[in-house]
Amino acid sequence: MPSLPETWDVLVATLRDVLPIALVLATFQLAVLRRPLPNPRRLALGFTYVILGLVLFLIGLEEAVFPLGRTMAAQLTSPGVVATPGAGGVDPGAYGWVYAFAFAVGFGTTLAEPALIAIARKARELSAGAIDPWGLRIAVALGVAIGISLGAWRIVIGLPLPLFIMAGYAVVVVQTLFAPRTIVPLAYDSGGVTTSTVTVPLVAGLGIGLAESVPGRSPLIDGFGLIAFASLFPMITVMAYAQASEWRAARHRASEAAAEAETPAAEEHQP
């Protein structure tokens, strides 16, 4: 349990971060729009709930989520799970359980991400049901899972982060040229909604803990960057999902057209 001074420090820091946003909103409402605040008591109560919720959330991150990610990374890289590196250095193949855990964490936390659920439902409404919410959520979750697993592999082998990010965005640019135009903005936004309250703390803790456990890696240089992978790869998987759906629909239409063309020909040959 955090001490009372620590809780007070978190409360003060939260107020310092949130008050400017509240002042901007109030200033525009009163000075620019020149309208009174609707339901001021309700707004004050809601603002109090926001402050208390953020304080509890930040304390929970420090007390549970960040330590959990670092502890899991340390346990998965312990000598009982990973073979001790020999003279040749770190063996990336010995960290299979780390990659599997990164994949599972990325997939599971993304499916439970409230922001993604809301975006998927709104996409279904605006597309008149053409976009399947579950299909979109699974495509995004697969992208996050693949990205975090690849990011964990990058930490183990020690390659520079910019190489992976530049290559990934090159793929995004090429996909953008061929993906359906209606899905491209949604794919781009899908990368942002994954970096929210559920995914970020656990993934950041995993990256830092893994960098601390792998010999020769720096938590500052190598530990960060998993969130960049989690934001990048959903764009790739969502556009790939849309392209695959479009290709499957085109094949279905082509098969139906071929069947309709064969039907009159068969009727003409009948006696």
Short mmCIF file of C-alpha atoms in Angstrom, two decimals:
data_model
loop_
_atom_site.label_atom_id
_atom_site.label_comp_id
_atom_site.label_asym_id
_atom_site.label_seq_id
_atom_site.Cartn_x
_atom_site.Cartn_y
_atom_site.Cartn_z
CA MET A 1 0.00 0.00 0.00
CA PRO A 2 1.32 3.46 -0.82
CA SER A 3 1.89 5.85 2.06
CA LEU A 4 -0.24 8.93 2.60
CA PRO A 5 2.50 11.34 1.38
CA GLU A 6 2.91 9.29 -1.81
CA THR A 7 -0.85 9.35 -2.42
CA TRP A 8 -0.88 13.10 -1.82
CA ASP A 9 1.95 13.58 -4.33
CA VAL A 10 0.02 11.61 -6.96
CA LEU A 11 -3.10 13.68 -6.26
CA VAL A 12 -1.22 16.96 -6.62
CA ALA A 13 0.45 15.79 -9.84
CA THR A 14 -2.90 14.68 -11.27
CA LEU A 15 -4.52 18.01 -10.45
CA ARG A 16 -1.61 19.81 -12.08
CA ASP A 17 -2.07 17.77 -15.25
CA VAL A 18 -5.86 17.92 -15.46
CA LEU A 19 -6.58 21.50 -14.37
CA PRO A 20 -5.16 23.11 -17.56
CA ILE A 21 -7.54 21.01 -19.66
CA ALA A 22 -10.49 22.01 -17.48
CA LEU A 23 -9.47 25.69 -17.68
CA VAL A 24 -9.26 25.57 -21.49
CA LEU A 25 -12.72 24.01 -21.76
CA ALA A 26 -14.23 26.46 -19.30
CA THR A 27 -12.59 29.44 -21.01
CA PHE A 28 -13.95 28.51 -24.43
CA GLN A 29 -17.39 27.82 -22.99
CA LEU A 30 -17.62 31.12 -21.09
CA ALA A 31 -15.47 33.53 -23.11
CA VAL A 32 -15.76 32.29 -26.70
CA LEU A 33 -19.17 30.63 -26.84
CA ARG A 34 -20.50 32.96 -24.11
CA ARG A 35 -22.76 30.33 -22.65
CA PRO A 36 -23.01 29.14 -19.04
CA LEU A 37 -21.72 25.75 -18.04
CA PRO A 38 -24.53 23.18 -18.25
CA ASN A 39 -25.24 21.39 -14.96
CA PRO A 40 -22.29 22.85 -12.99
CA ARG A 41 -22.90 20.61 -9.98
CA ARG A 42 -22.93 17.52 -12.15
CA LEU A 43 -19.77 18.69 -13.92
CA ALA A 44 -18.02 19.31 -10.60
CA LEU A 45 -19.00 15.86 -9.36
CA GLY A 46 -17.83 14.24 -12.57
CA PHE A 47 -14.57 16.16 -12.45
CA THR A 48 -14.03 14.91 -8.89
CA TYR A 49 -14.64 11.34 -10.04
CA VAL A 50 -12.12 11.79 -12.86
CA ILE A 51 -9.46 13.04 -10.46
CA LEU A 52 -10.02 10.24 -7.96
CA GLY A 53 -10.11 7.63 -10.74
CA LEU A 54 -6.86 8.86 -12.24
CA VAL A 55 -5.19 8.86 -8.83
CA LEU A 56 -6.25 5.29 -8.13
CA PHE A 57 -5.28 4.25 -11.66
CA LEU A 58 -1.79 5.74 -11.40
CA ILE A 59 -1.24 4.17 -7.99
CA GLY A 60 -2.41 0.82 -9.36
CA LEU A 61 0.06 1.07 -12.23
CA GLU A 62 2.98 1.62 -9.90
CA GLU A 63 1.88 -0.95 -7.35
CA ALA A 64 0.76 -3.79 -9.62
CA VAL A 65 0.83 -3.49 -13.40
CA PHE A 66 4.37 -2.23 -14.00
CA PRO A 67 5.87 -4.64 -11.42
CA LEU A 68 3.85 -7.51 -12.92
CA GLY A 69 5.25 -6.92 -16.40
CA ARG A 70 8.81 -6.66 -15.12
CA THR A 71 8.41 -9.70 -12.87
CA MET A 72 7.04 -11.85 -15.69
CA ALA A 73 9.91 -10.77 -17.94
CA ALA A 74 12.44 -11.62 -15.21
CA GLN A 75 10.87 -15.03 -14.56
CA LEU A 76 10.66 -15.91 -18.24
CA THR A 77 14.34 -15.06 -18.70
CA SER A 78 15.56 -16.82 -15.55
CA PRO A 79 18.20 -19.58 -15.91
CA GLY A 80 15.56 -22.23 -15.28
CA VAL A 81 13.63 -21.15 -18.38
CA VAL A 82 16.33 -19.71 -20.66
CA ALA A 83 19.64 -21.42 -21.20
CA THR A 84 22.63 -19.48 -19.89
CA PRO A 85 24.33 -17.71 -22.84
CA GLY A 86 27.66 -19.13 -23.80
CA ALA A 87 30.70 -17.48 -25.31
CA GLY A 88 28.76 -16.70 -28.47
CA GLY A 89 26.42 -14.30 -26.63
CA VAL A 90 22.64 -14.28 -26.40
CA ASP A 91 20.72 -17.02 -28.24
CA PRO A 92 17.45 -15.49 -29.56
CA GLY A 93 15.93 -18.94 -29.96
CA ALA A 94 16.16 -19.57 -26.22
CA TYR A 95 13.58 -16.87 -25.49
CA GLY A 96 10.62 -18.64 -27.10
CA TRP A 97 8.44 -18.37 -24.00
CA VAL A 98 9.10 -14.62 -23.87
CA TYR A 99 7.83 -14.21 -27.45
CA ALA A 100 4.80 -16.39 -26.69
CA PHE A 101 4.00 -14.36 -23.57
CA ALA A 102 4.40 -11.10 -25.49
CA PHE A 103 2.02 -12.38 -28.18
CA ALA A 104 -0.57 -13.52 -25.62
CA VAL A 105 -0.38 -10.27 -23.65
CA GLY A 106 -0.70 -8.16 -26.79
CA PHE A 107 -3.66 -10.14 -28.11
CA GLY A 108 -5.53 -10.41 -24.82
CA THR A 109 -5.13 -6.83 -23.64
CA THR A 110 -6.09 -5.44 -27.03
CA LEU A 111 -9.32 -7.46 -27.23
CA ALA A 112 -10.22 -6.03 -23.81
CA GLU A 113 -9.29 -2.45 -24.78
CA PRO A 114 -12.38 -0.25 -24.18
CA ALA A 115 -11.32 2.31 -26.79
CA LEU A 116 -11.06 -0.38 -29.48
CA ILE A 117 -14.47 -1.80 -28.57
CA ALA A 118 -16.00 1.66 -28.94
CA ILE A 119 -14.26 2.30 -32.28
CA ALA A 120 -15.38 -1.10 -33.63
CA ARG A 121 -19.00 -0.44 -32.71
CA LYS A 122 -18.95 3.03 -34.23
CA ALA A 123 -17.36 1.66 -37.42
CA ARG A 124 -20.19 -0.86 -37.75
CA GLU A 125 -22.78 1.88 -37.32
CA LEU A 126 -21.22 4.23 -39.87
CA SER A 127 -20.65 1.45 -42.41
CA ALA A 128 -24.22 0.14 -42.10
CA GLY A 129 -22.91 -3.20 -40.88
CA ALA A 130 -20.29 -3.64 -43.60
CA ILE A 131 -17.47 -3.65 -41.04
CA ASP A 132 -17.64 -6.57 -38.62
CA PRO A 133 -16.68 -5.38 -35.10
CA TRP A 134 -15.19 -8.73 -34.13
CA GLY A 135 -13.22 -8.97 -37.35
CA LEU A 136 -11.80 -5.51 -36.78
CA ARG A 137 -10.94 -6.22 -33.14
CA ILE A 138 -9.23 -9.51 -33.99
CA ALA A 139 -7.26 -7.87 -36.81
CA VAL A 140 -6.08 -5.12 -34.46
CA ALA A 141 -5.30 -7.62 -31.68
CA LEU A 142 -3.24 -9.74 -34.07
CA GLY A 143 -1.32 -6.66 -35.15
CA VAL A 144 -0.53 -5.71 -31.56
CA ALA A 145 0.44 -9.29 -30.70
CA ILE A 146 2.75 -9.62 -33.70
CA GLY A 147 4.24 -6.18 -33.07
CA ILE A 148 4.99 -6.80 -29.40
CA SER A 149 6.46 -10.23 -30.16
CA LEU A 150 8.69 -8.72 -32.83
CA GLY A 151 9.62 -5.93 -30.44
CA ALA A 152 10.61 -8.47 -27.78
CA TRP A 153 12.74 -10.29 -30.35
CA ARG A 154 14.39 -6.95 -31.23
CA ILE A 155 15.28 -6.41 -27.56
CA VAL A 156 16.83 -9.86 -27.37
CA ILE A 157 18.95 -9.52 -30.50
CA GLY A 158 19.79 -5.88 -29.82
CA LEU A 159 19.12 -4.37 -33.27
CA PRO A 160 18.35 -0.63 -33.50
CA LEU A 161 14.68 0.32 -33.16
CA PRO A 162 14.60 2.82 -36.09
CA LEU A 163 15.37 0.07 -38.61
CA PHE A 164 12.20 -1.83 -37.69
CA ILE A 165 10.03 1.29 -37.53
CA MET A 166 11.17 2.59 -40.92
CA ALA A 167 10.64 -0.79 -42.55
CA GLY A 168 7.21 -1.10 -40.97
CA TYR A 169 6.05 2.30 -42.15
CA ALA A 170 7.36 1.53 -45.62
CA VAL A 171 5.00 -1.46 -45.65
CA VAL A 172 2.17 0.81 -44.44
CA VAL A 173 2.81 3.27 -47.28
CA VAL A 174 2.73 0.50 -49.89
CA GLN A 175 -0.43 -1.01 -48.40
CA THR A 176 -2.11 2.39 -48.39
CA LEU A 177 -1.79 2.52 -52.19
CA PHE A 178 -3.69 -0.75 -52.64
CA ALA A 179 -6.03 -0.99 -49.63
CA PRO A 180 -9.71 0.05 -49.93
CA ARG A 181 -9.97 3.81 -49.40
CA THR A 182 -12.74 3.41 -46.83
CA ILE A 183 -10.57 1.34 -44.50
CA VAL A 184 -7.33 3.38 -44.58
CA PRO A 185 -8.35 6.08 -42.04
CA LEU A 186 -9.78 3.43 -39.72
CA ALA A 187 -6.57 1.41 -40.00
CA TYR A 188 -4.50 4.46 -39.11
CA ASP A 189 -6.69 5.21 -36.08
CA SER A 190 -6.53 1.58 -34.98
CA GLY A 191 -2.87 2.02 -34.15
CA GLY A 192 -3.70 4.83 -31.75
CA VAL A 193 -6.55 3.20 -29.86
CA THR A 194 -4.34 0.26 -28.88
CA THR A 195 -2.00 2.48 -26.85
CA SER A 196 -4.47 3.13 -24.07
CA THR A 197 -5.08 2.32 -20.43
CA VAL A 198 -5.06 -1.48 -20.63
CA THR A 199 -2.21 -2.19 -23.03
CA VAL A 200 0.48 0.40 -22.34
CA PRO A 201 1.36 -0.25 -18.66
CA LEU A 202 1.80 -4.00 -18.99
CA VAL A 203 3.64 -3.81 -22.31
CA ALA A 204 5.98 -1.07 -21.07
CA GLY A 205 6.75 -3.07 -17.96
CA LEU A 206 7.45 -6.14 -20.09
CA GLY A 207 9.90 -4.25 -22.31
CA ILE A 208 11.80 -2.70 -19.42
CA GLY A 209 11.93 -5.99 -17.51
CA LEU A 210 13.14 -7.88 -20.58
CA ALA A 211 15.88 -5.33 -21.26
CA GLU A 212 16.98 -5.60 -17.63
CA SER A 213 17.14 -9.40 -17.84
CA VAL A 214 18.92 -9.89 -21.18
CA PRO A 215 22.70 -9.56 -20.86
CA GLY A 216 24.15 -6.52 -22.59
CA ARG A 217 20.85 -4.66 -23.00
CA SER A 218 20.08 -1.20 -21.63
CA PRO A 219 16.61 -0.60 -20.13
CA LEU A 220 16.74 2.99 -21.34
CA ILE A 221 17.88 2.29 -24.91
CA ASP A 222 16.38 -1.15 -25.51
CA GLY A 223 13.54 -1.33 -22.97
CA PHE A 224 11.34 1.26 -24.65
CA GLY A 225 9.86 0.91 -28.11
CA LEU A 226 7.32 -1.88 -27.68
CA ILE A 227 4.53 0.68 -27.74
CA ALA A 228 5.77 1.86 -31.15
CA PHE A 229 5.45 -1.71 -32.44
CA ALA A 230 1.98 -1.97 -30.88
CA SER A 231 0.91 1.20 -32.73
CA LEU A 232 2.47 0.30 -36.07
CA PHE A 233 1.44 -3.27 -36.78
CA PRO A 234 -2.34 -2.86 -36.31
CA MET A 235 -2.30 -0.53 -39.32
CA ILE A 236 -0.71 -3.32 -41.35
CA THR A 237 -3.06 -6.07 -40.15
CA VAL A 238 -6.25 -4.00 -40.50
CA MET A 239 -5.42 -3.03 -44.09
CA ALA A 240 -4.44 -6.63 -44.81
CA TYR A 241 -7.77 -7.77 -43.34
CA ALA A 242 -9.63 -5.31 -45.58
CA GLN A 243 -7.64 -6.38 -48.64
CA ALA A 244 -8.30 -10.05 -47.92
CA SER A 245 -12.01 -9.35 -47.43
CA GLU A 246 -12.16 -7.42 -50.70
CA TRP A 247 -10.35 -10.21 -52.56
CA ARG A 248 -12.69 -12.83 -51.08
CA ALA A 249 -15.73 -10.76 -52.05
CA ALA A 250 -14.39 -10.32 -55.59
CA ARG A 251 -13.88 -14.06 -55.94
CA HIS A 252 -17.39 -14.69 -54.67
CA ARG A 253 -18.85 -12.25 -57.20
CA ALA A 254 -16.78 -13.80 -59.99
CA SER A 255 -17.98 -17.30 -59.11
CA GLU A 256 -21.60 -16.15 -59.01
CA ALA A 257 -21.20 -14.44 -62.41
CA ALA A 258 -19.67 -17.58 -63.87
CA ALA A 259 -22.51 -19.70 -62.50
CA GLU A 260 -25.12 -17.35 -63.97
CA ALA A 261 -23.37 -17.42 -67.34
CA GLU A 262 -23.31 -21.23 -67.37
CA THR A 263 -27.01 -21.56 -66.54
CA PRO A 264 -28.43 -20.14 -69.86
CA ALA A 265 -25.91 -22.13 -71.87
CA ALA A 266 -26.99 -25.32 -70.18
CA GLU A 267 -30.66 -24.50 -70.81
CA GLU A 268 -29.99 -23.92 -74.54
CA HIS A 269 -28.48 -27.39 -74.95
CA GLN A 270 -31.44 -29.06 -73.32
CA PRO A 271 -33.78 -30.81 -75.87
#
